[in-house]
Amino acid sequence: MGPVEIYHSVPQLSEYLVLETSYQPVRHLPGFYGTGKEKLGKSFSFFSGKIHFLDSFIDSFSAQAYLGSFPSFSERRNSENVKSANLKNDMGLRSHEQLVVCVGVMFLLTVCITAFFFLPSGGADLYFREENSVHVRDTFIRNEALRKKEQEELLKKAEEANPVPIPKPEIGAADDAEGRRIFVKQMIKFAWDGYRKYAWGENELRPNSRSGHSSSIFGYGKTGATIIDAIDTLFIVGLKEEYKEARDWIAEFNFKDLAKGDLSVFETNIRFTGGLLSAYALTGDKMFLTKAEDVATLLLPAFETPSGIPYSLIDLQTGRAKTYSWASGKAILSEYGSIQLEFDYLSNLTGNPIFAQKSNKIRDVLTAMEKPEGLYPIYISMDNPPRWGQHLFSMGAMADSWYEYLLKQWIATGKTDQRTKREYEEAIFAMEKRMLYKSEQSNLWYFAKLNGNRVEHTFEHLACFSGGMVVLHAMNEENATIAQHYMDLGKNIGHTCHESYARSTTGIGPESFQFTSSIEAKTERRQDSYYILRPEVVETWFYLWRATKDEKYRQWAWDHVQNLEKYAKGNAGYSGIRNVYDSNPEQDDVQQSFLFAELFKYLYLIFSDDDVLPLDQWVFNTEAHPFRIRN
Ligand code: DMJ
């Protein structure tokens, strides 16, 4: 008879003791069978099962005592069956014995239950005892408190040192302008730390090789280009310790001693003179102004030419200057045309007129020259008067910042220099007339290149700066119709340049892109597919953001941040990539100094309020170094 049948009725204890004789203790657990009445039976079965077990044990023990040895299983069963039969058959006679057994069993049961509670256990239950759990909870609370304290201390230290705030856990956490600005600041710190650790005093960093890098524009000396190009950005974003370290290095900086070989006059001017001037403008620290003057003074021999148009290269040790070997003895528009902002500002700040004289001379020479259809060719001879070279026209490489400086010189002088304003307007108007195109399929606006009368439907990343330039004009223009016209043009250029990003695999735009019957804002030329951390597209979105407050410009900038993180972040800094159409692009292992001066600065500013470098008080040179606008 199995236990299930037994528990269908509620047996008497005696009955149960008699009937339930097989060894099935495990099955005597409550809750296994039935409901209602059955449950009562089950509860009872649990209790009675224990009794039965003890009973069997006593039996076994008695049998063992009797037989003098421990019986086998079958022997026990037989002896139990015999005993059971005796009990059953002879209930009246043995009821006393039965009572004694019951009392004995009850006694043993009591002993067992008592032992269960008071004898030492195997230890597992200790784990769950109240005092233990309290202990665990206490430890947890203590750890929490420690963690909190540590966090508070870290935060305090961070605030005292004023470095980057506690990092947000992941890029997606930066979901508002403040978070995004902080994120950009963290990028700056990461890139700076890499440079500081692996390339301090060198011109640039190789972020993956973790070593110094230099390009020919700096000659072959170690002149700390990154330190000077970055210092204003470090100051603006509040990286105080980093700023101080950079400032200390610059205080000891002797350009003439460090510079070796031929340096680019233009690059030295916009990065070194410009960087030092902006550091002075931002901080009022005279040391920077003195250094700026030192650098510009070293460049002066390059201006000793028949026309006053400077050579492109200079050896600062010897003062010997020359043009590029590939330029057939000619100077380049963007280079000789982008001196004025720095030199004029420098004379204004120092009272030393020599710099303004040099830059005014260039302007005078150009004003006097006949321009083909109002356009400025890229090349010019060094003669007096000079002659234009080949009729190549561009809004990009070798021309770009000439136009930018016409506009900005007008703004920097508090809009008093009307000649400059007029020349700027004439130049842009001529370019719109001859070089501005709209693509067939998507209506994308761009400035084409001109070679004589041949139109090349190419737009460069560099030329994307022009969107920001015309927007800045619009923001400063009194004539509402003209202002609207240039605002529209700026929006269209900003859109085109965004398309060049959006249409690439990485979301980053190439160095140069074409418009043909089959492609728009893309390039199929492998040699144009690279990206070297250039800022011009973000620069234009920055001006558009300030002028329109259209959130899409911030979003585009944020997308770029994420793509930089994904594709351009190297081991110890950020690198250019060799092919923007490659989903796993190779990095070029160069962290350009203009990453700090320009791209990081514009990214930071686009997520800042307008009162951080307001555009009615500050004007940026072509390397994004801010100068104060004069009254
Ligand atoms: C910068 O050095 C300057 O913006 C310059 O006018 C040309 N472009 C580079 C960065 O792309």
XYZ file of C-alpha atoms and ligand atoms in Angstrom:
642
model
C 0.000 0.000 0.000
C 1.416 3.290 -0.979
C 1.319 6.463 1.086
C -1.044 8.274 -1.224
C -3.919 5.938 -0.445
C -3.240 6.115 3.242
C -3.418 9.906 3.303
C -6.759 9.975 1.575
C -8.277 9.294 4.952
C -7.047 10.684 8.252
C -5.636 7.722 10.067
C -5.372 7.313 13.827
C -1.893 7.487 15.112
C -2.024 3.856 16.146
C -3.434 2.853 12.798
C -0.780 4.759 11.038
C 1.960 3.224 13.143
C 0.642 -0.162 12.231
C -0.063 0.337 8.591
C 2.756 2.514 7.441
C 5.697 0.208 7.588
C 7.711 0.847 4.489
C 10.739 3.245 4.447
C 9.666 6.268 2.521
C 10.644 9.216 4.725
C 11.443 11.566 1.913
C 7.955 11.282 0.531
C 6.503 12.206 3.889
C 6.863 15.859 3.116
C 3.905 18.182 3.451
C 2.282 19.788 0.423
C 2.808 16.921 -1.980
C -0.682 15.615 -2.314
C -4.301 16.769 -2.507
C -6.287 19.593 -0.940
C -8.651 20.132 1.980
C -8.997 16.953 3.913
C -6.046 15.564 2.098
C -3.988 18.472 3.314
C -4.847 17.622 6.874
C -3.722 14.123 6.137
C -0.528 15.433 4.639
C 0.240 17.575 7.665
C -0.380 14.659 9.820
C 1.710 12.466 7.573
C 4.686 14.727 8.101
C 4.388 14.485 11.836
C 3.489 10.844 11.805
C 6.198 10.100 9.297
C 8.756 11.290 11.800
C 7.199 9.050 14.423
C 7.185 6.175 12.055
C 10.816 6.700 11.286
C 11.708 6.666 14.961
C 9.588 3.691 15.486
C 11.343 1.837 12.756
C 14.618 2.937 14.219
C 13.682 1.584 17.646
C 12.602 -1.613 16.052
C 15.819 -1.934 14.216
C 17.760 -1.089 17.323
C 15.813 -3.689 19.381
C 16.305 -6.262 16.716
C 19.959 -5.490 16.594
C 20.205 -5.815 20.360
C 18.293 -9.007 20.244
C 20.114 -10.650 17.412
C 23.461 -9.355 18.479
C 24.127 -7.945 15.040
C 22.633 -5.380 12.712
C 19.956 -7.077 10.606
C 19.849 -7.012 6.875
C 17.153 -5.006 5.160
C 14.994 -8.097 4.453
C 15.494 -9.346 7.981
C 14.341 -6.001 9.288
C 11.335 -6.018 7.075
C 10.472 -9.521 8.219
C 10.923 -8.658 11.855
C 8.786 -5.571 11.410
C 6.128 -7.550 9.628
C 6.111 -10.039 12.411
C 5.928 -7.280 14.973
C 3.198 -5.524 13.050
C 1.253 -8.699 12.820
C 1.627 -9.220 16.543
C 0.407 -5.713 17.256
C -2.485 -6.131 14.920
C -3.492 -9.494 16.188
C -3.012 -8.789 19.815
C -4.036 -5.215 20.454
C -5.743 -5.699 23.869
C -2.853 -7.594 25.383
C -0.185 -5.238 24.249
C -1.907 -1.902 24.676
C 0.250 -1.072 27.672
C 3.298 -1.857 25.751
C 1.901 0.184 22.978
C 1.425 3.068 25.359
C 4.945 2.680 26.646
C 6.253 2.685 23.120
C 4.200 5.761 22.341
C 5.466 7.596 25.382
C 8.984 6.481 24.542
C 8.585 7.681 21.038
C 7.186 10.990 22.227
C 10.125 11.328 24.561
C 12.618 10.598 21.850
C 10.797 12.973 19.581
C 11.087 15.728 22.178
C 14.793 14.973 22.566
C 15.281 15.123 18.819
C 13.378 18.377 18.425
C 15.324 19.897 21.295
C 18.583 18.662 19.764
C 17.539 20.137 16.455
C 17.419 23.599 17.996
C 20.307 23.469 20.463
C 23.025 21.163 19.165
C 25.803 22.713 16.996
C 24.915 22.771 13.307
C 26.932 22.178 10.116
C 27.255 25.941 9.764
C 25.070 26.689 6.791
C 22.286 28.055 8.961
C 24.703 30.467 10.613
C 24.900 32.225 7.349
C 21.295 33.195 7.513
C 21.140 34.136 11.154
C 19.848 37.558 11.931
C 23.057 38.908 13.419
C 24.933 37.735 10.343
C 22.636 39.467 7.939
C 22.864 42.596 10.041
C 26.608 42.264 9.827
C 26.455 41.953 6.042
C 24.162 44.922 5.855
C 26.489 46.920 8.091
C 29.444 46.076 5.875
C 27.446 47.109 2.868
C 26.476 50.401 4.476
C 30.073 50.996 5.552
C 31.360 50.285 2.047
C 28.740 52.573 0.597
C 29.760 55.343 2.970
C 33.427 54.823 2.066
C 32.645 54.886 -1.599
C 30.637 58.042 -1.183
C 33.436 59.647 0.792
C 35.979 58.681 -1.831
C 33.758 60.114 -4.521
C 33.337 63.346 -2.621
C 37.078 63.624 -2.123
C 37.714 62.955 -5.786
C 35.160 65.541 -6.740
C 36.719 68.034 -4.352
C 40.169 67.400 -5.764
C 38.809 67.710 -9.279
C 37.156 71.005 -8.465
C 40.268 72.354 -6.784
C 42.491 71.445 -9.702
C 39.719 72.463 -12.073
C 40.469 69.802 -14.598
C 37.805 67.940 -16.486
C 34.753 67.108 -14.374
C 34.076 63.495 -13.446
C 33.720 61.755 -16.778
C 30.293 60.764 -17.918
C 30.123 56.996 -18.200
C 29.458 56.812 -21.880
C 29.181 58.995 -24.897
C 25.410 58.645 -25.010
C 25.191 60.252 -21.581
C 26.167 63.602 -23.056
C 22.618 64.395 -24.022
C 22.474 68.138 -23.534
C 24.672 71.075 -24.550
C 26.428 71.126 -21.201
C 27.160 67.421 -21.248
C 28.424 67.689 -24.799
C 30.614 70.645 -23.961
C 32.098 68.685 -21.071
C 32.633 65.777 -23.372
C 34.571 67.957 -25.808
C 36.621 69.224 -22.901
C 37.458 65.644 -22.018
C 38.553 65.030 -25.592
C 40.840 68.049 -25.339
C 42.301 66.759 -22.117
C 42.881 63.317 -23.560
C 44.607 64.720 -26.658
C 46.635 67.137 -24.568
C 47.715 64.474 -22.072
C 49.003 62.342 -24.945
C 50.974 65.217 -26.386
C 52.302 66.177 -22.976
C 53.383 62.648 -22.166
C 54.872 61.549 -25.456
C 55.776 64.634 -27.456
C 56.266 67.555 -25.098
C 58.134 70.361 -26.878
C 57.794 68.665 -30.267
C 55.579 70.264 -32.864
C 52.914 67.596 -32.924
C 52.103 64.136 -31.610
C 51.947 60.782 -33.326
C 49.103 59.436 -31.167
C 49.529 55.796 -32.077
C 53.320 55.605 -32.231
C 53.368 57.781 -29.105
C 56.144 59.970 -30.371
C 56.787 63.429 -31.749
C 55.822 64.525 -35.238
C 56.637 67.508 -37.376
C 55.749 68.602 -40.866
C 57.800 70.691 -43.264
C 55.855 73.864 -42.444
C 57.669 73.943 -39.084
C 61.156 73.347 -40.482
C 62.939 70.591 -38.620
C 63.322 72.120 -35.175
C 61.247 71.227 -32.147
C 59.299 74.439 -31.648
C 56.345 73.254 -29.593
C 53.740 74.215 -32.206
C 51.010 72.297 -30.360
C 51.690 74.172 -27.115
C 51.368 77.559 -28.760
C 48.449 76.604 -30.980
C 46.592 75.061 -28.034
C 47.154 77.506 -25.204
C 44.166 79.762 -25.845
C 41.871 76.745 -26.106
C 43.201 75.349 -22.821
C 42.445 78.701 -21.233
C 38.978 79.036 -22.745
C 37.836 75.570 -21.688
C 39.271 75.991 -18.194
C 42.028 73.375 -18.210
C 43.966 75.462 -15.739
C 46.827 73.143 -14.862
C 47.411 72.370 -18.498
C 47.256 76.052 -19.338
C 49.786 76.844 -16.634
C 52.191 74.200 -17.842
C 51.906 75.515 -21.385
C 52.385 79.067 -20.163
C 55.546 78.095 -18.258
C 56.969 76.431 -21.331
C 56.211 79.485 -23.482
C 57.835 81.795 -20.932
C 61.102 79.925 -21.612
C 60.464 79.651 -25.327
C 63.164 81.069 -27.573
C 61.963 80.631 -31.107
C 65.196 81.568 -32.781
C 67.145 78.951 -30.851
C 64.627 76.207 -31.448
C 63.700 76.817 -35.090
C 65.756 74.998 -37.681
C 65.567 74.981 -41.462
C 62.920 76.689 -43.577
C 59.680 77.567 -41.860
C 56.441 78.656 -43.516
C 55.983 82.397 -42.975
C 52.215 82.058 -43.212
C 51.904 79.089 -40.850
C 54.277 80.653 -38.353
C 52.257 83.822 -38.437
C 48.786 82.308 -38.030
C 49.785 79.665 -35.463
C 52.626 81.221 -33.463
C 52.063 84.976 -33.710
C 48.313 84.413 -33.736
C 48.353 81.921 -30.858
C 50.481 84.175 -28.673
C 48.408 87.253 -29.479
C 45.195 85.513 -28.523
C 46.758 84.212 -25.292
C 47.587 87.805 -24.492
C 44.147 89.054 -25.513
C 42.464 86.482 -23.281
C 44.714 86.693 -20.239
C 46.333 90.137 -20.331
C 49.639 88.389 -19.584
C 52.289 90.632 -21.180
C 54.705 87.759 -21.594
C 52.600 86.480 -24.478
C 52.636 89.815 -26.235
C 56.411 90.040 -25.962
C 56.748 86.545 -27.402
C 54.339 87.386 -30.221
C 56.411 90.395 -31.097
C 59.601 88.301 -30.989
C 58.143 85.784 -33.434
C 56.813 88.425 -35.827
C 60.132 90.264 -35.714
C 61.910 87.082 -36.775
C 59.614 86.909 -39.800
C 60.343 90.460 -41.006
C 63.250 89.570 -43.332
C 60.757 87.612 -45.466
C 59.107 90.931 -46.364
C 62.278 92.347 -47.880
C 61.163 91.927 -51.489
C 60.769 94.449 -54.302
C 56.982 94.580 -53.892
C 56.826 93.948 -50.181
C 54.950 90.707 -50.845
C 56.699 88.276 -48.523
C 58.467 85.077 -49.412
C 56.821 81.854 -48.372
C 59.704 80.336 -46.424
C 62.269 81.673 -43.995
C 65.240 80.326 -42.076
C 65.059 82.115 -38.745
C 68.725 81.509 -37.914
C 70.015 83.216 -41.031
C 67.038 85.373 -42.021
C 67.266 83.938 -45.542
C 63.855 83.715 -47.228
C 62.588 82.144 -50.451
C 59.566 80.929 -52.366
C 58.548 77.273 -52.686
C 60.585 75.408 -55.267
C 57.364 74.233 -56.968
C 55.860 77.762 -57.155
C 58.097 79.096 -59.957
C 59.286 82.040 -57.901
C 55.756 83.155 -57.043
C 53.985 83.884 -53.780
C 50.618 82.372 -52.813
C 47.457 84.419 -52.242
C 46.310 82.745 -49.030
C 49.772 83.126 -47.543
C 50.806 86.697 -48.255
C 47.159 87.709 -47.962
C 46.738 86.380 -44.424
C 49.203 88.500 -42.530
C 47.178 91.580 -41.878
C 45.033 90.539 -38.953
C 48.026 89.538 -36.794
C 50.410 92.268 -37.896
C 47.922 95.078 -37.577
C 46.763 93.845 -34.155
C 50.347 93.465 -33.002
C 51.217 97.047 -33.949
C 48.054 98.221 -32.308
C 48.907 96.427 -29.038
C 52.637 97.156 -28.922
C 52.702 100.594 -30.500
C 55.417 99.294 -32.829
C 54.233 100.344 -36.327
C 56.555 98.111 -38.344
C 54.153 95.187 -38.535
C 51.169 97.227 -39.708
C 53.410 98.932 -42.261
C 54.384 95.570 -43.746
C 50.832 94.306 -44.008
C 49.466 97.617 -45.319
C 52.073 97.576 -48.048
C 50.744 94.234 -49.307
C 47.210 95.554 -49.279
C 48.232 98.690 -51.175
C 49.968 96.661 -53.854
C 46.912 94.479 -54.351
C 44.473 97.377 -54.355
C 46.476 98.912 -57.179
C 46.401 95.780 -59.321
C 43.933 95.005 -62.062
C 41.901 91.914 -61.194
C 40.714 89.617 -63.973
C 36.916 89.901 -63.787
C 37.306 91.064 -60.218
C 38.933 87.752 -59.222
C 42.241 87.181 -57.416
C 44.545 84.593 -59.015
C 46.400 82.282 -56.655
C 49.955 83.097 -57.808
C 51.720 86.429 -57.887
C 55.326 87.352 -58.756
C 57.680 89.081 -56.348
C 58.440 91.952 -58.766
C 57.514 95.568 -58.295
C 54.860 95.975 -59.446
C 54.044 92.291 -59.217
C 52.317 90.284 -61.948
C 49.640 87.648 -61.572
C 50.617 84.117 -62.365
C 48.404 81.524 -64.018
C 44.680 82.338 -63.784
C 43.754 79.812 -61.167
C 40.922 80.801 -58.836
C 39.638 79.014 -55.794
C 37.719 79.462 -52.576
C 39.883 76.738 -51.061
C 43.566 75.887 -50.869
C 46.025 78.674 -51.594
C 43.324 81.360 -51.662
C 40.847 80.874 -48.786
C 42.066 83.043 -45.898
C 42.744 86.032 -48.155
C 38.977 86.556 -48.445
C 38.507 85.712 -44.799
C 41.024 88.366 -43.749
C 39.432 91.088 -45.849
C 36.157 90.575 -44.001
C 37.733 90.118 -40.592
C 40.062 93.073 -40.878
C 37.014 95.234 -41.444
C 35.371 93.713 -38.336
C 38.577 93.801 -36.234
C 38.944 97.521 -36.802
C 35.465 98.117 -35.449
C 34.125 98.361 -39.039
C 36.106 101.530 -39.656
C 38.229 100.216 -42.523
C 35.837 100.845 -45.395
C 38.367 100.103 -48.126
C 38.692 96.579 -46.827
C 34.919 96.118 -46.663
C 34.529 97.270 -50.248
C 37.297 94.988 -51.521
C 35.816 92.051 -49.658
C 32.361 92.614 -51.162
C 33.741 93.024 -54.668
C 35.813 89.859 -54.384
C 32.928 87.721 -53.097
C 30.530 89.149 -55.627
C 32.944 88.274 -58.468
C 33.265 84.748 -57.136
C 29.530 84.292 -56.817
C 29.165 85.427 -60.402
C 31.807 83.148 -61.879
C 32.281 80.280 -59.479
C 29.099 79.588 -57.509
C 27.157 76.517 -58.697
C 24.192 74.453 -57.682
C 24.283 70.683 -58.206
C 21.737 69.182 -60.589
C 20.109 66.459 -58.525
C 20.173 67.764 -54.978
C 20.584 71.525 -55.410
C 23.780 71.614 -53.390
C 25.572 74.949 -53.570
C 29.337 75.119 -53.941
C 32.151 77.305 -55.230
C 33.828 75.557 -58.167
C 37.456 76.108 -59.093
C 38.449 78.024 -62.176
C 41.464 77.423 -64.343
C 41.216 80.216 -66.888
C 37.753 79.566 -68.282
C 37.728 75.899 -67.398
C 35.443 75.066 -64.492
C 36.412 72.267 -62.164
C 33.410 71.114 -60.156
C 35.340 70.396 -57.040
C 34.779 71.792 -53.578
C 37.388 71.378 -50.897
C 37.018 70.791 -47.189
C 39.114 73.929 -46.773
C 36.602 75.905 -48.856
C 33.819 74.959 -46.461
C 35.043 77.782 -44.221
C 33.325 80.150 -46.684
C 29.894 79.303 -45.244
C 30.960 80.711 -41.886
C 32.591 83.690 -43.513
C 29.495 84.825 -45.368
C 27.346 84.245 -42.272
C 29.726 86.432 -40.275
C 29.322 89.053 -42.966
C 25.540 88.738 -42.700
C 25.717 89.172 -38.921
C 27.665 92.418 -39.365
C 25.851 93.780 -42.377
C 23.490 96.739 -41.984
C 21.760 96.285 -45.293
C 19.045 93.721 -44.565
C 18.782 92.466 -48.145
C 22.502 91.832 -48.381
C 22.482 90.254 -44.938
C 19.670 87.895 -45.946
C 21.427 87.002 -49.162
C 24.610 85.970 -47.341
C 22.731 84.195 -44.605
C 21.079 82.057 -47.266
C 24.379 81.438 -49.003
C 25.980 80.445 -45.690
C 23.168 78.018 -44.909
C 23.494 76.443 -48.316
C 27.253 76.017 -48.024
C 26.833 74.597 -44.524
C 24.302 72.136 -45.918
C 26.533 71.086 -48.816
C 29.459 70.475 -46.507
C 27.234 68.473 -44.211
C 26.195 66.364 -47.193
C 29.851 65.614 -47.872
C 29.989 64.213 -44.333
C 26.622 62.453 -44.421
C 27.390 60.739 -47.725
C 30.579 59.102 -46.485
C 30.826 55.775 -44.686
C 32.389 57.268 -41.577
C 30.150 60.346 -41.451
C 33.295 62.437 -41.915
C 33.863 64.469 -45.054
C 36.783 64.005 -47.441
C 39.542 66.508 -48.227
C 37.872 67.379 -51.495
C 34.688 66.292 -53.247
C 33.181 66.538 -56.697
C 29.914 67.213 -58.449
C 29.357 65.294 -61.668
C 26.369 63.733 -63.402
C 26.865 60.641 -61.249
C 28.128 61.890 -57.885
C 27.422 64.851 -55.643
C 29.425 65.947 -52.611
C 31.488 62.770 -52.811
C 34.790 61.822 -54.295
C 35.851 58.784 -56.235
C 39.458 59.876 -56.128
C 41.394 57.842 -53.613
C 43.880 60.703 -53.123
C 41.064 63.060 -51.991
C 39.426 60.668 -49.539
C 41.390 61.493 -46.421
C 40.502 63.638 -43.408
C 43.197 65.302 -41.306
C 41.120 66.734 -38.438
C 40.331 69.856 -40.406
C 37.962 72.322 -38.760
C 36.329 74.261 -41.635
C 33.018 72.423 -41.734
C 32.449 72.658 -37.981
C 33.623 76.275 -38.169
C 30.782 77.073 -40.566
C 28.246 75.222 -38.386
C 29.500 77.238 -35.410
C 28.739 80.551 -37.140
C 25.412 79.201 -38.344
C 24.538 78.105 -34.828
C 25.362 81.536 -33.414
C 23.372 83.259 -36.153
C 20.296 81.024 -36.378
C 20.069 78.942 -33.179
C 18.915 76.085 -35.343
C 19.569 72.958 -33.249
C 20.550 70.962 -36.291
C 23.958 72.630 -36.315
C 24.648 71.467 -32.798
C 23.458 68.011 -33.731
C 25.737 67.882 -36.755
C 28.647 68.956 -34.585
C 27.766 66.267 -32.050
C 27.617 63.650 -34.787
C 31.113 64.705 -35.732
C 32.279 64.331 -32.147
C 30.972 60.778 -32.115
C 32.596 59.964 -35.419
C 35.886 61.357 -34.204
C 35.594 59.090 -31.200
C 34.842 56.150 -33.401
C 37.338 56.592 -36.187
C 39.939 59.201 -35.243
C 40.676 58.351 -31.638
C 44.061 56.731 -31.284
C 46.039 55.342 -28.377
C 47.134 58.663 -26.959
C 45.266 61.288 -28.948
C 43.377 61.847 -32.192
C 44.582 61.058 -35.656
C 43.594 61.806 -39.229
C 42.090 58.966 -41.247
C 43.199 57.872 -44.691
C 39.846 57.065 -46.256
C 36.508 58.404 -45.048
C 34.697 55.847 -47.222
C 36.287 52.933 -45.427
C 34.254 51.467 -42.559
C 37.473 50.589 -40.792
C 39.747 53.435 -41.865
C 43.462 53.413 -41.328
C 44.701 56.281 -39.157
C 47.512 58.539 -40.371
C 48.985 58.801 -36.873
C 49.219 62.606 -36.836
C 47.527 64.849 -34.303
C 47.601 68.201 -36.077
C 48.218 71.253 -33.910
C 45.124 72.899 -35.416
C 43.026 70.206 -33.777
C 43.427 72.199 -30.547
C 43.423 75.664 -32.053
C 40.429 75.139 -34.308
C 38.394 71.940 -34.332
C 38.260 71.491 -30.561
C 37.636 75.181 -30.025
C 34.741 75.383 -32.465
C 33.256 72.177 -31.081
C 33.517 73.530 -27.550
C 32.029 76.880 -28.526
C 29.111 75.414 -30.419
C 27.976 73.776 -27.155
C 28.640 76.944 -25.134
C 26.517 80.007 -24.554
C 26.990 82.988 -26.835
C 28.681 84.988 -24.098
C 31.728 82.750 -24.350
C 33.662 84.794 -26.908
C 30.734 86.875 -28.224
C 31.132 87.644 -31.900
C 30.605 91.368 -31.465
C 33.708 91.523 -29.265
C 36.013 88.900 -30.702
C 37.209 88.002 -34.149
C 39.014 84.738 -34.916
C 42.097 84.611 -37.062
C 42.259 81.852 -39.660
C 43.700 79.476 -37.050
C 40.717 80.299 -34.789
C 42.780 82.380 -32.372
C 40.479 85.069 -30.982
C 41.532 88.745 -31.097
C 39.647 91.561 -29.466
C 37.663 93.776 -31.800
C 38.789 97.375 -31.512
C 36.336 100.146 -30.797
C 44.532 75.898 -40.653
O 45.880 75.897 -40.385
C 44.072 77.253 -41.039
O 42.702 77.306 -40.937
C 44.466 77.645 -42.421
O 43.892 78.845 -42.822
C 44.133 76.585 -43.413
N 43.615 75.422 -42.836
C 44.255 74.875 -41.701
C 43.416 73.751 -41.137
O 42.718 73.061 -42.059
